[in-house]
mmCIF file of C-alpha atoms in Angstrom:
data_model
loop_
_atom_site.group_PDB
_atom_site.id
_atom_site.type_symbol
_atom_site.label_atom_id
_atom_site.label_comp_id
_atom_site.label_asym_id
_atom_site.label_seq_id
_atom_site.Cartn_x
_atom_site.Cartn_y
_atom_site.Cartn_z
ATOM 1 C CA UNK A 1 48.059 -73.831 -250.206
ATOM 2 C CA UNK A 2 44.638 -71.425 -250.074
ATOM 3 C CA UNK A 3 44.539 -68.644 -252.317
ATOM 4 C CA UNK A 4 44.072 -65.231 -250.372
ATOM 5 C CA UNK A 5 41.218 -63.444 -251.671
ATOM 6 C CA UNK A 6 40.334 -60.138 -252.042
ATOM 7 C CA UNK A 7 37.129 -58.252 -249.857
ATOM 8 C CA UNK A 8 36.194 -54.602 -250.213
ATOM 9 C CA UNK A 9 33.609 -53.392 -247.438
ATOM 10 C CA UNK A 10 32.300 -49.587 -248.937
ATOM 11 C CA UNK A 11 29.389 -47.575 -248.274
ATOM 12 C CA UNK A 12 28.241 -44.275 -245.955
ATOM 13 C CA UNK A 13 26.748 -46.952 -243.640
ATOM 14 C CA UNK A 14 27.790 -48.216 -239.945
ATOM 15 C CA UNK A 15 30.055 -51.775 -239.383
ATOM 16 C CA UNK A 16 32.742 -51.515 -242.495
ATOM 17 C CA UNK A 17 35.602 -51.471 -239.693
ATOM 18 C CA UNK A 18 32.928 -53.708 -237.286
ATOM 19 C CA UNK A 19 33.037 -56.202 -240.569
ATOM 20 C CA UNK A 20 36.355 -56.299 -240.619
ATOM 21 C CA UNK A 21 37.556 -56.887 -237.342
ATOM 22 C CA UNK A 22 34.721 -59.778 -237.375
ATOM 23 C CA UNK A 23 36.839 -61.227 -239.931
ATOM 24 C CA UNK A 24 40.349 -60.465 -238.878
ATOM 25 C CA UNK A 25 38.947 -62.655 -235.151
ATOM 26 C CA UNK A 26 37.493 -65.328 -236.575
ATOM 27 C CA UNK A 27 41.100 -65.633 -238.816
ATOM 28 C CA UNK A 28 43.002 -65.154 -235.444
ATOM 29 C CA UNK A 29 40.586 -67.429 -233.865
ATOM 30 C CA UNK A 30 41.970 -70.054 -235.924
ATOM 31 C CA UNK A 31 45.413 -69.245 -234.597
ATOM 32 C CA UNK A 32 46.431 -67.722 -237.926
ATOM 33 C CA UNK A 33 48.686 -64.409 -238.118
ATOM 34 C CA UNK A 34 46.468 -60.722 -238.273
ATOM 35 C CA UNK A 35 47.997 -57.310 -239.274
ATOM 36 C CA UNK A 36 45.210 -54.225 -239.122
ATOM 37 C CA UNK A 37 46.365 -50.931 -240.116
ATOM 38 C CA UNK A 38 44.472 -48.390 -239.659
ATOM 39 C CA UNK A 39 44.849 -45.150 -241.889
ATOM 40 C CA UNK A 40 42.870 -41.504 -240.694
ATOM 41 C CA UNK A 41 41.544 -43.059 -237.442
ATOM 42 C CA UNK A 42 42.591 -42.141 -233.759
ATOM 43 C CA UNK A 43 41.362 -43.239 -230.643
ATOM 44 C CA UNK A 44 40.818 -45.773 -228.226
ATOM 45 C CA UNK A 45 37.797 -48.178 -229.445
ATOM 46 C CA UNK A 46 36.638 -51.009 -227.618
ATOM 47 C CA UNK A 47 37.546 -53.850 -231.122
ATOM 48 C CA UNK A 48 41.388 -51.824 -231.381
ATOM 49 C CA UNK A 49 42.009 -52.310 -227.326
ATOM 50 C CA UNK A 50 40.567 -56.135 -227.561
ATOM 51 C CA UNK A 51 42.244 -56.759 -230.696
ATOM 52 C CA UNK A 52 45.692 -55.890 -229.371
ATOM 53 C CA UNK A 53 45.389 -58.740 -226.801
ATOM 54 C CA UNK A 54 45.412 -61.124 -228.750
ATOM 55 C CA UNK A 55 49.122 -62.231 -229.354
ATOM 56 C CA UNK A 56 48.566 -63.438 -232.908
ATOM 57 C CA UNK A 57 47.326 -60.097 -233.966
ATOM 58 C CA UNK A 58 49.195 -56.715 -234.747
ATOM 59 C CA UNK A 59 47.768 -53.138 -235.234
ATOM 60 C CA UNK A 60 49.614 -50.446 -236.950
ATOM 61 C CA UNK A 61 47.743 -46.624 -236.920
ATOM 62 C CA UNK A 62 48.729 -43.578 -238.463
ATOM 63 C CA UNK A 63 50.790 -41.213 -236.416
ATOM 64 C CA UNK A 64 48.019 -38.735 -234.222
ATOM 65 C CA UNK A 65 46.905 -35.230 -235.497
ATOM 66 C CA UNK A 66 44.280 -32.997 -233.962
ATOM 67 C CA UNK A 67 43.669 -31.973 -238.172
ATOM 68 C CA UNK A 68 41.488 -33.236 -240.866
ATOM 69 C CA UNK A 69 43.267 -33.323 -244.418
ATOM 70 C CA UNK A 70 41.727 -30.005 -245.138
ATOM 71 C CA UNK A 71 42.686 -27.980 -241.950
ATOM 72 C CA UNK A 72 46.213 -28.838 -242.964
ATOM 73 C CA UNK A 73 48.649 -26.512 -244.615
ATOM 74 C CA UNK A 74 50.920 -27.644 -246.897
ATOM 75 C CA UNK A 75 53.484 -28.853 -245.259
ATOM 76 C CA UNK A 76 51.380 -30.782 -242.890
ATOM 77 C CA UNK A 77 49.627 -32.074 -245.514
ATOM 78 C CA UNK A 78 53.424 -33.567 -247.309
ATOM 79 C CA UNK A 79 54.270 -34.929 -243.506
ATOM 80 C CA UNK A 80 50.865 -36.963 -243.128
ATOM 81 C CA UNK A 81 51.308 -37.886 -246.704
ATOM 82 C CA UNK A 82 55.172 -39.676 -245.565
ATOM 83 C CA UNK A 83 53.710 -41.297 -242.720
ATOM 84 C CA UNK A 84 50.557 -42.607 -244.515
ATOM 85 C CA UNK A 85 53.001 -44.152 -247.340
ATOM 86 C CA UNK A 86 55.572 -45.452 -244.656
ATOM 87 C CA UNK A 87 51.995 -46.918 -242.618
ATOM 88 C CA UNK A 88 50.839 -48.642 -246.312
ATOM 89 C CA UNK A 89 54.964 -50.007 -246.939
ATOM 90 C CA UNK A 90 55.041 -51.483 -243.398
ATOM 91 C CA UNK A 91 51.357 -52.745 -243.896
ATOM 92 C CA UNK A 92 52.941 -55.184 -246.642
ATOM 93 C CA UNK A 93 56.405 -55.600 -245.131
ATOM 94 C CA UNK A 94 57.191 -58.971 -244.438
ATOM 95 C CA UNK A 95 53.682 -59.878 -245.146
ATOM 96 C CA UNK A 96 54.462 -63.500 -245.995
ATOM 97 C CA UNK A 97 53.217 -65.129 -242.962
ATOM 98 C CA UNK A 98 50.531 -63.207 -242.383
ATOM 99 C CA UNK A 99 46.997 -64.883 -243.381
ATOM 100 C CA UNK A 100 44.928 -61.523 -243.435
ATOM 101 C CA UNK A 101 45.790 -58.018 -243.810
ATOM 102 C CA UNK A 102 42.772 -55.907 -243.169
ATOM 103 C CA UNK A 103 43.741 -52.142 -244.156
ATOM 104 C CA UNK A 104 41.151 -49.730 -242.390
ATOM 105 C CA UNK A 105 40.188 -47.060 -243.901
ATOM 106 C CA UNK A 106 42.337 -47.045 -246.760
ATOM 107 C CA UNK A 107 39.973 -45.711 -249.414
ATOM 108 C CA UNK A 108 39.627 -42.599 -247.740
ATOM 109 C CA UNK A 109 43.279 -42.385 -247.400
ATOM 110 C CA UNK A 110 43.601 -42.424 -251.419
ATOM 111 C CA UNK A 111 40.634 -40.614 -251.616
ATOM 112 C CA UNK A 112 42.329 -37.640 -249.543
ATOM 113 C CA UNK A 113 45.594 -38.187 -251.317
ATOM 114 C CA UNK A 114 47.471 -39.447 -247.520
ATOM 115 C CA UNK A 115 48.171 -42.532 -250.103
ATOM 116 C CA UNK A 116 48.955 -42.879 -253.591
ATOM 117 C CA UNK A 117 45.981 -45.068 -255.184
ATOM 118 C CA UNK A 118 48.276 -46.235 -257.486
ATOM 119 C CA UNK A 119 51.180 -47.627 -255.432
ATOM 120 C CA UNK A 120 48.295 -49.220 -253.267
ATOM 121 C CA UNK A 121 47.673 -51.593 -256.355
ATOM 122 C CA UNK A 122 50.606 -51.658 -257.056
ATOM 123 C CA UNK A 123 51.003 -53.896 -253.327
ATOM 124 C CA UNK A 124 47.566 -55.061 -253.712
ATOM 125 C CA UNK A 125 48.813 -56.874 -257.358
ATOM 126 C CA UNK A 126 52.084 -58.018 -255.472
ATOM 127 C CA UNK A 127 50.671 -59.639 -252.754
ATOM 128 C CA UNK A 128 51.650 -62.688 -251.382
ATOM 129 C CA UNK A 129 49.167 -65.390 -252.588
ATOM 130 C CA UNK A 130 48.235 -66.738 -249.436
ATOM 131 C CA UNK A 131 47.535 -63.209 -247.615
ATOM 132 C CA UNK A 132 43.736 -62.505 -247.708
ATOM 133 C CA UNK A 133 43.233 -59.049 -248.113
ATOM 134 C CA UNK A 134 40.402 -56.285 -246.391
ATOM 135 C CA UNK A 135 39.917 -53.035 -247.604
ATOM 136 C CA UNK A 136 37.589 -50.691 -245.819
ATOM 137 C CA UNK A 137 35.988 -47.163 -246.264
ATOM 138 C CA UNK A 138 33.949 -44.955 -248.625
ATOM 139 C CA UNK A 139 33.567 -44.386 -252.135
ATOM 140 C CA UNK A 140 36.760 -46.986 -253.809
ATOM 141 C CA UNK A 141 37.445 -46.380 -257.537
ATOM 142 C CA UNK A 142 36.677 -48.819 -260.316
ATOM 143 C CA UNK A 143 40.575 -49.785 -260.201
ATOM 144 C CA UNK A 144 40.154 -51.646 -256.657
ATOM 145 C CA UNK A 145 36.525 -52.311 -256.949
ATOM 146 C CA UNK A 146 38.250 -54.764 -259.943
ATOM 147 C CA UNK A 147 40.553 -56.106 -258.117
ATOM 148 C CA UNK A 148 38.544 -57.384 -255.097
ATOM 149 C CA UNK A 149 37.192 -61.051 -255.327
ATOM 150 C CA UNK A 150 34.272 -59.995 -252.327
ATOM 151 C CA UNK A 151 32.463 -56.309 -252.606
ATOM 152 C CA UNK A 152 30.298 -55.839 -249.926
ATOM 153 C CA UNK A 153 28.121 -52.690 -249.585
ATOM 154 C CA UNK A 154 26.980 -50.622 -245.995
ATOM 155 C CA UNK A 155 23.929 -48.849 -246.729
ATOM 156 C CA UNK A 156 22.683 -46.169 -244.370
ATOM 157 C CA UNK A 157 19.207 -45.598 -243.717
ATOM 158 C CA UNK A 158 18.777 -44.295 -240.708
ATOM 159 C CA UNK A 159 22.074 -43.484 -238.134
ATOM 160 C CA UNK A 160 21.132 -41.837 -234.604
ATOM 161 C CA UNK A 161 23.982 -39.614 -235.189
ATOM 162 C CA UNK A 162 21.997 -37.902 -237.940
ATOM 163 C CA UNK A 163 19.781 -37.378 -234.719
ATOM 164 C CA UNK A 164 22.672 -35.986 -232.573
ATOM 165 C CA UNK A 165 23.818 -38.661 -231.194
ATOM 166 C CA UNK A 166 27.582 -39.072 -230.499
ATOM 167 C CA UNK A 167 28.928 -42.393 -230.504
ATOM 168 C CA UNK A 168 29.014 -44.267 -228.097
ATOM 169 C CA UNK A 169 31.288 -46.158 -226.069
ATOM 170 C CA UNK A 170 31.573 -50.261 -226.628
ATOM 171 C CA UNK A 171 28.964 -49.392 -229.165
ATOM 172 C CA UNK A 172 30.246 -47.286 -232.515
ATOM 173 C CA UNK A 173 33.753 -46.928 -230.937
#
């Protein structure tokens, strides 16, 4: 049985989610079971739509809200934190049969307080041995970096958003 390793795709550049989905596609293409969990993200994207068509891929997403965390009042923040904690627990539930688990934007979920990082670390340290784990987002903590077998940093050199060009369907979303 192959050992599952831990990947981190981080940085301020484009490509973290794209890389994670590409790796998930590769894994699913070999017939393995994959679960992709998206934190703090909403809306329709081409990669989610395509992956939902694959019978051996399960996608879990955060409850959709209209506010950023800094716009939430205390009651909304507490509820959103409960929802994201439940999403994290569901991500690891019945993971024995999975080959890959992608936690997209998990670093942002930690830094915004939606997910307790100590809880995440406990789940990572107790993951099934064969489970390949992929974490994405900006600014991973030193504790998360220490757990990783692969660390890939995306560095923004230039991005169209800086010129006011919005995310384009099929390219950035």
